[in-house]
mmCIF file of C-alpha atoms and ligand atoms in Angstrom:
data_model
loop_
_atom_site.group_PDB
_atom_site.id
_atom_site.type_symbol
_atom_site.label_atom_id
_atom_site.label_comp_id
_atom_site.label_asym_id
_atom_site.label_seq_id
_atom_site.Cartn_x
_atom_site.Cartn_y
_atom_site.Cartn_z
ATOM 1 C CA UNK A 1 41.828 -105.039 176.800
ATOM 2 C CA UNK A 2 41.503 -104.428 173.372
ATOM 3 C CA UNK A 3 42.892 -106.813 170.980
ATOM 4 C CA UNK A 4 44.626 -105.912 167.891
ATOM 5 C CA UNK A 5 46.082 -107.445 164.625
ATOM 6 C CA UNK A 6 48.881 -106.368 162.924
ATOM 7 C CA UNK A 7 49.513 -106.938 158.997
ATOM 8 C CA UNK A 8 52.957 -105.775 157.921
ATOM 9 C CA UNK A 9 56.480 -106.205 159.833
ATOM 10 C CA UNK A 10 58.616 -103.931 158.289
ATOM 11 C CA UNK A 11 60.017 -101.160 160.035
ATOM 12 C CA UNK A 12 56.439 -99.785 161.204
ATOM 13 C CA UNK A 13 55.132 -103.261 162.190
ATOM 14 C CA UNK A 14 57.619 -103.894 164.172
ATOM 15 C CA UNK A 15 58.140 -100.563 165.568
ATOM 16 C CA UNK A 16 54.270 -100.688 166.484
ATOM 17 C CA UNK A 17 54.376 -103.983 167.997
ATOM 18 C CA UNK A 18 57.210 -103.972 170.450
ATOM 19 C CA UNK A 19 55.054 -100.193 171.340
ATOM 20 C CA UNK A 20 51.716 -102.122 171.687
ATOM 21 C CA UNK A 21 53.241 -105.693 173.307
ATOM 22 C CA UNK A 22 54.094 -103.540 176.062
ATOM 23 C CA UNK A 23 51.008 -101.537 176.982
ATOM 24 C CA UNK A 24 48.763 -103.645 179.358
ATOM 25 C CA UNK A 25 46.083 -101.900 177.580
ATOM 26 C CA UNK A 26 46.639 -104.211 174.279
ATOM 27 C CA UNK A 27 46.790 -107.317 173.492
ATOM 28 C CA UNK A 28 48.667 -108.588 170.239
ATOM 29 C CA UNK A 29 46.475 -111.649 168.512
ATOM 30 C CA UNK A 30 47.969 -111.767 165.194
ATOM 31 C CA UNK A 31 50.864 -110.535 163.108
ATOM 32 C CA UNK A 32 51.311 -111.727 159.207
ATOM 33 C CA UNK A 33 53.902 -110.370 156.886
ATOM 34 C CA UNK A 34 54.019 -111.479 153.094
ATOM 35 C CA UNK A 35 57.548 -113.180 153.160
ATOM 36 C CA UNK A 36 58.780 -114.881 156.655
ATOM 37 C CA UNK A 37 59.423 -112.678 159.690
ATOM 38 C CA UNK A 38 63.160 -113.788 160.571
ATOM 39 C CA UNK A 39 64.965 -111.029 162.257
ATOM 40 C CA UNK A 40 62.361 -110.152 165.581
ATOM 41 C CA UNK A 41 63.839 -111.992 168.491
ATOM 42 C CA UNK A 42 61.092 -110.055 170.565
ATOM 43 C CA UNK A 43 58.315 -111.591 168.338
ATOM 44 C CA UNK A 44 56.317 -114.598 169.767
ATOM 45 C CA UNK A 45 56.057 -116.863 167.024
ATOM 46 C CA UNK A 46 52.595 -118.346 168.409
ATOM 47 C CA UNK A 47 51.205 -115.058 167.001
ATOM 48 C CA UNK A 48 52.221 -114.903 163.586
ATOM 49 C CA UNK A 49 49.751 -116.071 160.562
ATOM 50 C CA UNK A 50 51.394 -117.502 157.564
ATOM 51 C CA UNK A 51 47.807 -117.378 155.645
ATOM 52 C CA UNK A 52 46.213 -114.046 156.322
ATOM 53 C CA UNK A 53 43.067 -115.307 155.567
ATOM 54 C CA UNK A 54 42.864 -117.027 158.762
ATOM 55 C CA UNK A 55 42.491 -113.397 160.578
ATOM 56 C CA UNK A 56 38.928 -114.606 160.844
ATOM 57 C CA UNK A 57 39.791 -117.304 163.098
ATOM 58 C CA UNK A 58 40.760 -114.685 165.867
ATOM 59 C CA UNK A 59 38.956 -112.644 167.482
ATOM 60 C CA UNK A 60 40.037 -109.117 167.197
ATOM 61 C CA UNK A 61 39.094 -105.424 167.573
ATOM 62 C CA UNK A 62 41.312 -103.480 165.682
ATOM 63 C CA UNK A 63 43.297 -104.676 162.449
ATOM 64 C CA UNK A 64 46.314 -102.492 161.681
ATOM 65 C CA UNK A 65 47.845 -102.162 158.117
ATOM 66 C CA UNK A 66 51.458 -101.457 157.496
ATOM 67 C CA UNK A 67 52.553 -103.551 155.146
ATOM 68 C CA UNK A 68 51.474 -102.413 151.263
ATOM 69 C CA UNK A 69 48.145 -100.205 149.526
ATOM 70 C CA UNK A 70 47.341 -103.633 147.795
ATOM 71 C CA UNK A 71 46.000 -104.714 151.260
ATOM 72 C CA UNK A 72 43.229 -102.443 151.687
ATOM 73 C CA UNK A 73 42.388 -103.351 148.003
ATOM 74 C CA UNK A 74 42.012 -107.318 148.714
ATOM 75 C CA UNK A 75 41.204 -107.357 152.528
ATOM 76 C CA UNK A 76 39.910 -103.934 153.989
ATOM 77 C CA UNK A 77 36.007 -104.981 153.311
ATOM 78 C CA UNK A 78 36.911 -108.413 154.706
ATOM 79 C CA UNK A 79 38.996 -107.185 158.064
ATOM 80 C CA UNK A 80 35.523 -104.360 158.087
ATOM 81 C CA UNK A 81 33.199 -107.613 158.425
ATOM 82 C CA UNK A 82 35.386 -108.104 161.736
ATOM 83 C CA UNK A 83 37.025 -105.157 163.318
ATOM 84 C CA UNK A 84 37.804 -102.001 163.025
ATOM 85 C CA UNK A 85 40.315 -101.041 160.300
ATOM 86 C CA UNK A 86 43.258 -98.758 160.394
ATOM 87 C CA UNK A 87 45.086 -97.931 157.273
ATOM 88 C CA UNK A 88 48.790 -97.289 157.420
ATOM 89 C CA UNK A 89 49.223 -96.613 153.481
ATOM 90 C CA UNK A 90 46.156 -94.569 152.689
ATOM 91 C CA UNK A 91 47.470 -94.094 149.083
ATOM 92 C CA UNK A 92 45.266 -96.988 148.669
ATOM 93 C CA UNK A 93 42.378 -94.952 148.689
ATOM 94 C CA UNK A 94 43.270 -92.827 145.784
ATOM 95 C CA UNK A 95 41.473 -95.716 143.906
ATOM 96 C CA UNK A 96 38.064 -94.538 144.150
ATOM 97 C CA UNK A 97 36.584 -98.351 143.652
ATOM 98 C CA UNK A 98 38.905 -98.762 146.853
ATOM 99 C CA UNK A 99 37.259 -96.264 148.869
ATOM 100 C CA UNK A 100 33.696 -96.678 147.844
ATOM 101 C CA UNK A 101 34.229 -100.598 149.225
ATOM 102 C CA UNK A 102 35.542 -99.639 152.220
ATOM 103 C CA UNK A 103 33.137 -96.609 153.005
ATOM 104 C CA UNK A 104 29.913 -99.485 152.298
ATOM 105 C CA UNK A 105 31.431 -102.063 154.057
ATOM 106 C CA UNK A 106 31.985 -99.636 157.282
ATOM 107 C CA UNK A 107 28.547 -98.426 157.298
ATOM 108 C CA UNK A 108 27.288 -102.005 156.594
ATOM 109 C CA UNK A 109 29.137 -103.883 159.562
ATOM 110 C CA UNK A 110 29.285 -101.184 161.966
ATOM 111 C CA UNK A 111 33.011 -100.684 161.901
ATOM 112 C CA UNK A 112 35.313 -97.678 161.935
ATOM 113 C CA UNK A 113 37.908 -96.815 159.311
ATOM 114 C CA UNK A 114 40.756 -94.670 161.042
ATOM 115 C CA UNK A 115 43.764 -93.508 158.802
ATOM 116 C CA UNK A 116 46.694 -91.903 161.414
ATOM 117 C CA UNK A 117 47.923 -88.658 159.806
ATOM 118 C CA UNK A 118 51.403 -89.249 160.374
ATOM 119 C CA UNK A 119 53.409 -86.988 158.850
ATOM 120 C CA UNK A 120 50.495 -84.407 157.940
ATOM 121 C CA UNK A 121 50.735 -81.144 160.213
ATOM 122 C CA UNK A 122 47.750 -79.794 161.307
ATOM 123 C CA UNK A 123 45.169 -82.119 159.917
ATOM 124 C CA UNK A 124 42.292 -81.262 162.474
ATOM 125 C CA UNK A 125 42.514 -77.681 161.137
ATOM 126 C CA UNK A 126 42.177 -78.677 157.771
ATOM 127 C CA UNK A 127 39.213 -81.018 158.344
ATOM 128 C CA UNK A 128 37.671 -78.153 160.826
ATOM 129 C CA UNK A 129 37.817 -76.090 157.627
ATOM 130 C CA UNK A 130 36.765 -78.629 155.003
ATOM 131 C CA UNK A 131 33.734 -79.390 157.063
ATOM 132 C CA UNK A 132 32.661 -75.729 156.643
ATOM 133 C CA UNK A 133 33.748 -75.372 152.830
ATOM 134 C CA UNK A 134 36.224 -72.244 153.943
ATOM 135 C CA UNK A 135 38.937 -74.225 152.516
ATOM 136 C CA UNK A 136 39.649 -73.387 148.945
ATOM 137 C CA UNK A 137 43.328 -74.651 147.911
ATOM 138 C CA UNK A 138 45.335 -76.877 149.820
ATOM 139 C CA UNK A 139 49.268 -77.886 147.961
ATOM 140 C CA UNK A 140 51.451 -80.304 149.694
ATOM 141 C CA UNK A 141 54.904 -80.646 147.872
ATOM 142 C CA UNK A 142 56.966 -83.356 149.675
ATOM 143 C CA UNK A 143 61.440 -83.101 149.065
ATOM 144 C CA UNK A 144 63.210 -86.047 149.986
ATOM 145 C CA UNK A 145 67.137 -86.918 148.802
ATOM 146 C CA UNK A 146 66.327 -89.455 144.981
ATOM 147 C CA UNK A 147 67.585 -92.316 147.022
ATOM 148 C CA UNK A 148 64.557 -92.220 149.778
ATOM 149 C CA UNK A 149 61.979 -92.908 146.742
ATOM 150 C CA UNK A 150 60.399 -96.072 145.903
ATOM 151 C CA UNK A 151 58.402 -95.114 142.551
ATOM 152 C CA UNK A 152 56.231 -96.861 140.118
ATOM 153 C CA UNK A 153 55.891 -96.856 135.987
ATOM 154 C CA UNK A 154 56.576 -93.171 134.366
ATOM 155 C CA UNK A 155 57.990 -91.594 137.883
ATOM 156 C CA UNK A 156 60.767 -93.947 138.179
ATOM 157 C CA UNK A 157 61.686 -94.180 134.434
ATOM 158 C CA UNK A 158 61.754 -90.315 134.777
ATOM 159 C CA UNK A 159 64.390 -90.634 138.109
ATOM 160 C CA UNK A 160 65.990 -93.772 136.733
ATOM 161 C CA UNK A 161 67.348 -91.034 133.538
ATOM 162 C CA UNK A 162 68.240 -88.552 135.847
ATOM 163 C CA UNK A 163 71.789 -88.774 136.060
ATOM 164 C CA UNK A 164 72.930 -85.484 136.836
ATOM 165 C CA UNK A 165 72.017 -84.657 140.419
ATOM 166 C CA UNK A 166 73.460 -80.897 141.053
ATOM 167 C CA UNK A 167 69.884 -79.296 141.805
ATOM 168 C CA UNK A 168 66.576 -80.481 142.705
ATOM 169 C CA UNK A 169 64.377 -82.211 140.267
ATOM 170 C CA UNK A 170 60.625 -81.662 140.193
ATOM 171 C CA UNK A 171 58.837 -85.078 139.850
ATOM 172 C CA UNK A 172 55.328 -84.181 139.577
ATOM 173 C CA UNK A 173 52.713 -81.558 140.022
ATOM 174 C CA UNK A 174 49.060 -82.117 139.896
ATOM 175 C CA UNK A 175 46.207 -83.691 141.580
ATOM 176 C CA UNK A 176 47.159 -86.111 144.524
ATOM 177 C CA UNK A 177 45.497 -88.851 142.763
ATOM 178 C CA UNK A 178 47.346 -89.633 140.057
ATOM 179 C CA UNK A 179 50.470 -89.511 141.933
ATOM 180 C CA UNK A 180 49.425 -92.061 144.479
ATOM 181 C CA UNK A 181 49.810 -95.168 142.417
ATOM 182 C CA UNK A 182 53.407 -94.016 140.833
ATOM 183 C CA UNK A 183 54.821 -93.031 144.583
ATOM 184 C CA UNK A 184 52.721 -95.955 146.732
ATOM 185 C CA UNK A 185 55.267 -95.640 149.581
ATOM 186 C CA UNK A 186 56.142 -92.077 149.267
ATOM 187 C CA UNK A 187 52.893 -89.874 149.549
ATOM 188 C CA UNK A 188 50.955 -91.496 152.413
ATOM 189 C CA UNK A 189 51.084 -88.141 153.701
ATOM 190 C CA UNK A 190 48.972 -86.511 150.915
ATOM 191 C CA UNK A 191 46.770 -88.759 150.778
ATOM 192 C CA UNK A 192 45.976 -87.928 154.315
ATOM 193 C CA UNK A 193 46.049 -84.630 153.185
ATOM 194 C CA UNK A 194 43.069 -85.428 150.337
ATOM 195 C CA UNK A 195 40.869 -87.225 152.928
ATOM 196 C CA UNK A 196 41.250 -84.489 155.862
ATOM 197 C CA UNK A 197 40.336 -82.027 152.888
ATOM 198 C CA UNK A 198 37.228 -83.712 151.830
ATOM 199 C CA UNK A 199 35.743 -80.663 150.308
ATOM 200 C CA UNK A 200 38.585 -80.775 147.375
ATOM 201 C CA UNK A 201 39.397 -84.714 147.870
ATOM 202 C CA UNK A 202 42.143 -86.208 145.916
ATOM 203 C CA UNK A 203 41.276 -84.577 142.316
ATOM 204 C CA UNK A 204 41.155 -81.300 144.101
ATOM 205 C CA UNK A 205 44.321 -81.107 146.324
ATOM 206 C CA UNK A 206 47.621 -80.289 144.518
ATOM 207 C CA UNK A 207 50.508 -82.208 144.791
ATOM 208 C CA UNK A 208 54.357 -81.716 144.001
ATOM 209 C CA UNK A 209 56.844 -84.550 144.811
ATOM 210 C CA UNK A 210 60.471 -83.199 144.587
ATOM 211 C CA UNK A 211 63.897 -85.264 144.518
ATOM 212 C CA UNK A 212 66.463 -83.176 146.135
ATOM 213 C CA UNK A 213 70.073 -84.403 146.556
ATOM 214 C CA UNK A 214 70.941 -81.675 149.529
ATOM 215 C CA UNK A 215 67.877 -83.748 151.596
ATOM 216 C CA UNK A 216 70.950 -85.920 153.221
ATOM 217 C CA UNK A 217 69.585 -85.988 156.235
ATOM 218 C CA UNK A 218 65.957 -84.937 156.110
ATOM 219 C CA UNK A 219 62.762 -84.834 154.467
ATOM 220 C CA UNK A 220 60.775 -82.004 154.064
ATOM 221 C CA UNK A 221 56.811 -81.321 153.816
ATOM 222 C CA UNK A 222 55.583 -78.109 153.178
ATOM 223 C CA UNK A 223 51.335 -77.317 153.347
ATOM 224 C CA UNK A 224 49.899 -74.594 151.980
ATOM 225 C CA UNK A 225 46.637 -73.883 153.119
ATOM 226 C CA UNK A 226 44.806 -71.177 151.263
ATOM 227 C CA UNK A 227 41.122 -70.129 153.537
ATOM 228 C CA UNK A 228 38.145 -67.398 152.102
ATOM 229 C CA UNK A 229 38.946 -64.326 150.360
ATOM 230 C CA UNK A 230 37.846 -61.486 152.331
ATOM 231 C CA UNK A 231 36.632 -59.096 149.689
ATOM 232 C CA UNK A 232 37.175 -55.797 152.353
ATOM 233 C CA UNK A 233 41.002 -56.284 153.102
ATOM 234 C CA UNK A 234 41.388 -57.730 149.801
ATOM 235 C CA UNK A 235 43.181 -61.124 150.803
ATOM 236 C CA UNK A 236 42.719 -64.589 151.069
ATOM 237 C CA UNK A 237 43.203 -66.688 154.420
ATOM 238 C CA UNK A 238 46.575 -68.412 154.451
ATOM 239 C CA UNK A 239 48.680 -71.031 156.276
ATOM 240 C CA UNK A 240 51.750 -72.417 155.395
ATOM 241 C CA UNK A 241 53.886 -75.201 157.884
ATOM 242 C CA UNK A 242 57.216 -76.358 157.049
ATOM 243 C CA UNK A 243 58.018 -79.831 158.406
ATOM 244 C CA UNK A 244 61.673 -80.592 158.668
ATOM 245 C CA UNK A 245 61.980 -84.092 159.703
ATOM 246 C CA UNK A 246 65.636 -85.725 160.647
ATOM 247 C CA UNK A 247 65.875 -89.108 158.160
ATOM 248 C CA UNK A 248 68.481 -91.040 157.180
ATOM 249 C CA UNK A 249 69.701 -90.878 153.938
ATOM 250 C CA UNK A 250 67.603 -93.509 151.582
ATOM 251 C CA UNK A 251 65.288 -94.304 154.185
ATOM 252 C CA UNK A 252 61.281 -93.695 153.492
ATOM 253 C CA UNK A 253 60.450 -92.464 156.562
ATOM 254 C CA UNK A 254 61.764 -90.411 159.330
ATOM 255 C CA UNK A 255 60.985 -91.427 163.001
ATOM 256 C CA UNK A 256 58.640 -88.649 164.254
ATOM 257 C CA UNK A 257 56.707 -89.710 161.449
ATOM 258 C CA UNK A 258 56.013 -93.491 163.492
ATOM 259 C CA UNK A 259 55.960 -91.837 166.588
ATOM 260 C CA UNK A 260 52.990 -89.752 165.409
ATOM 261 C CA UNK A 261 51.138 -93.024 163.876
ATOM 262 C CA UNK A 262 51.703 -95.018 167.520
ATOM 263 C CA UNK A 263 49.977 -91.498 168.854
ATOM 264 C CA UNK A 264 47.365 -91.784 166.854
ATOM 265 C CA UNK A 265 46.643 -95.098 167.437
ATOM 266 C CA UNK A 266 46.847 -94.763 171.347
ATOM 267 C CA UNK A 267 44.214 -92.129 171.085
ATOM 268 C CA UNK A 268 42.257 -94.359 168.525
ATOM 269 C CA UNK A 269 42.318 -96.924 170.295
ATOM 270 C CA UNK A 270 42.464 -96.017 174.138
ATOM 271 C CA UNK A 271 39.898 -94.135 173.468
ATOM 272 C CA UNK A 272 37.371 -96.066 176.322
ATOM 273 C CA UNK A 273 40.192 -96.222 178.532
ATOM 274 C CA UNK A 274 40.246 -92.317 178.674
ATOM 275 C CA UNK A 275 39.706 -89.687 181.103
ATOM 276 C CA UNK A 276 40.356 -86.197 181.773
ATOM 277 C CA UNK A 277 40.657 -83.074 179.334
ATOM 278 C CA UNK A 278 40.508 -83.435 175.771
ATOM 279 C CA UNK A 279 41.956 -80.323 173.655
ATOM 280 C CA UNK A 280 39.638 -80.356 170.953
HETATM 281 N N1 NAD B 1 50.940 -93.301 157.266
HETATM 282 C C1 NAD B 1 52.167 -93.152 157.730
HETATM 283 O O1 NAD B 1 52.475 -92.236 158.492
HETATM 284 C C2 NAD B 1 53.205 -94.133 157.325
HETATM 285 C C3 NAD B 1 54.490 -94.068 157.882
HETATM 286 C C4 NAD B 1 55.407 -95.015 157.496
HETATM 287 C C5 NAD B 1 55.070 -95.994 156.573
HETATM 288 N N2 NAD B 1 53.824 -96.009 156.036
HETATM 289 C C6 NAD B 1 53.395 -97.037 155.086
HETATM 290 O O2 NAD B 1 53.243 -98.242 155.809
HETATM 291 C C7 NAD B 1 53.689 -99.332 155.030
HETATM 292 C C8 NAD B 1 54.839 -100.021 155.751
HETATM 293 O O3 NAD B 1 55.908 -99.114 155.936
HETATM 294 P P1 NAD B 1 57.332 -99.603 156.459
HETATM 295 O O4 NAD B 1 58.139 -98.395 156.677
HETATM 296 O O5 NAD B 1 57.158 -100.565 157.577
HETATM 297 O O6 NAD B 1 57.856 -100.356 155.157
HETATM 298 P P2 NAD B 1 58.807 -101.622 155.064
HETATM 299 O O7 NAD B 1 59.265 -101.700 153.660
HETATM 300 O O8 NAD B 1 59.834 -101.609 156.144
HETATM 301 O O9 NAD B 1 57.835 -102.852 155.357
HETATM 302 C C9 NAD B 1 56.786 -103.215 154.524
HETATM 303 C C10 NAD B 1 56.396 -104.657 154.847
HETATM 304 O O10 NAD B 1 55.258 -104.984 154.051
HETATM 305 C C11 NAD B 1 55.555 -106.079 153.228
HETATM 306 N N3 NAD B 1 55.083 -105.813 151.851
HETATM 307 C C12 NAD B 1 55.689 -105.087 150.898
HETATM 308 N N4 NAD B 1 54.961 -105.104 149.766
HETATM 309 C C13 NAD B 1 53.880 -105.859 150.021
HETATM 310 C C14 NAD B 1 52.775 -106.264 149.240
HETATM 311 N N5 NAD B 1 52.635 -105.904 147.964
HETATM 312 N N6 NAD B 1 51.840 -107.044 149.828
HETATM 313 C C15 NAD B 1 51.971 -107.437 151.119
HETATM 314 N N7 NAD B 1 53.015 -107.085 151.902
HETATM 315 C C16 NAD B 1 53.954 -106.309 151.353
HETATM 316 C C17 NAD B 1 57.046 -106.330 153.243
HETATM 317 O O11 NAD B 1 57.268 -107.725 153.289
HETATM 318 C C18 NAD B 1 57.514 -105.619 154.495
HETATM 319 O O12 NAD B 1 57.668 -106.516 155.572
HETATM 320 C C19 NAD B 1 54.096 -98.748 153.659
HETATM 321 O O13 NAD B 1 53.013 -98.829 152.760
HETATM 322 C C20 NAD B 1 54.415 -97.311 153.984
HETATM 323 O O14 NAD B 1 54.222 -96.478 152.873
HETATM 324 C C21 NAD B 1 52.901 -95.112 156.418
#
């Protein structure tokens, strides 16, 4: 059975552990959230940890992070020392002091850094491509409704003046990594994008972040993927996917978007437990 620790209970903490506390594969051993976890009848309380520092007490395989960036930041080479880590808001590793802690402290204990690609669409092709340097652009631009963003410092002063909301307003364009600490909640999805497209990374892969008052009841991702030129037909490989996911007006996430993560993490995690044909 593979035991597991979960740091965050918001809406994807809670929506992965009533998922994992019913797989006979999995074993909860420890859930902390920052303030007190009130409203989870379905919670055991014998599980929760009111000091996360006292993960190390319990013996665990996988720890999973939904809560905030600032956690891989102050724990992910700790939880590495211990288990494997799995990194619900890889914005966090936009901080290049972040990543270069983690990366050392995964090769030094052993331990596995897995980042679910949510709501990134075809991430294996990207990384298939990265691997062999035949990708040369890669642009995510992500349009949700003003009300479904949670931004930081210049970003929000810039949708705190909008007051005029008749057409879409373009928040930012430009490398994914400076956008990652002014939309923390917002752009998990390109930072997936950076780290699947390690050939570019995050100073390399464009961004645009869009605030779109028609998004009432969706968001939207669109990936352009731009391969080799080929010099005889004169044109460049492309790709582009439009995601249309169904979200609730004001809300951060839509729910395909968790369904994906608790995918990823059943083929993460299951992985011993599995048998039979792997597409690949
Ligand atoms: N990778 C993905 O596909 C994906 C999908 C959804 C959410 N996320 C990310 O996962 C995290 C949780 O998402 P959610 O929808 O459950 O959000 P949420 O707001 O419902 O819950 C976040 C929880 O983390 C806690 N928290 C907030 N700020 C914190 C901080 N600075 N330090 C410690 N704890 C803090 C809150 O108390 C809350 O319980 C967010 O960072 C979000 O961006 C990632």
């Amino acid at each position: 059975m593979t035991r597991i620790g979960i740091v965050g209970f918001g809406h994807l903490g809670k929506y992965l552990y009533e998922k994992l506390e019913n797989d006979k594969n999995f074993e909860i051993v420890f859930v902390w959230n920052r303030s007190e976890i009130r409203d989870c009848d379905s919670l055991d309380r014998k599980y929760v940890l009111t000091n996360l520092d006292d993960f190390i007490k319990h013996k665990v395989d996988f720890i999973i992070e939904v809560a905030h960036p600032v956690i891989s930041e102050k724990y992910g080479d700790k939880f590495l020392e211990h288990a494997h880590y799995v990194i619900g808001s890889p914005t966090a590793l936009a901080n290049q002091d972040t990543l270069n802690k983690l990366n050392a402290a995964s090769a030094k204990f052993n331990k596995k850094i897995y980042v679910p690609c949510g709501a990134f669409w075809g991430a294996n092709d990207i990384k298939k491509m990265a691997i062999q340097n035949t990708l040369k652009g890669l642009k995510i631009t992500m349009k949700k409704h003003h009300t479904s963003l949670k931004l930081e410092g210049s970003l929000k002063e810039k949708l705190e003046k909008q007051s005029n909301w008749d057409s879409p307003l373009v928040l930012y364009e430009g490398p994914v990594r400076n956008l990652c600490h002014l939309a923390p909640n917002n752009v998990n999805t390109m930072a997936v994008g950076a780290l699947c497209a390690q050939n570019l990374g995050f100073d390399h892969v464009q961004a645009c972040l869009v605030a779109d008052p028609n998004l009432t009841d969706k968001h939207v991702i669109e990936i352009e993927v731009t391969g080799p030129f080929n010099e005889k037909l004169n044109q460049n490989f492309k790709c582009t996917t439009v995601r249309s996911n169904p979200a609730i007006v004001g809300h951060v996430t839509g729910n395909q978007t968790y369904d994906s993560f608790y995918y990823s993490l059943l083929e993460t995690l299951d992985d011993v437990n599995s048998f039979g044909i792997f597409v690949c």
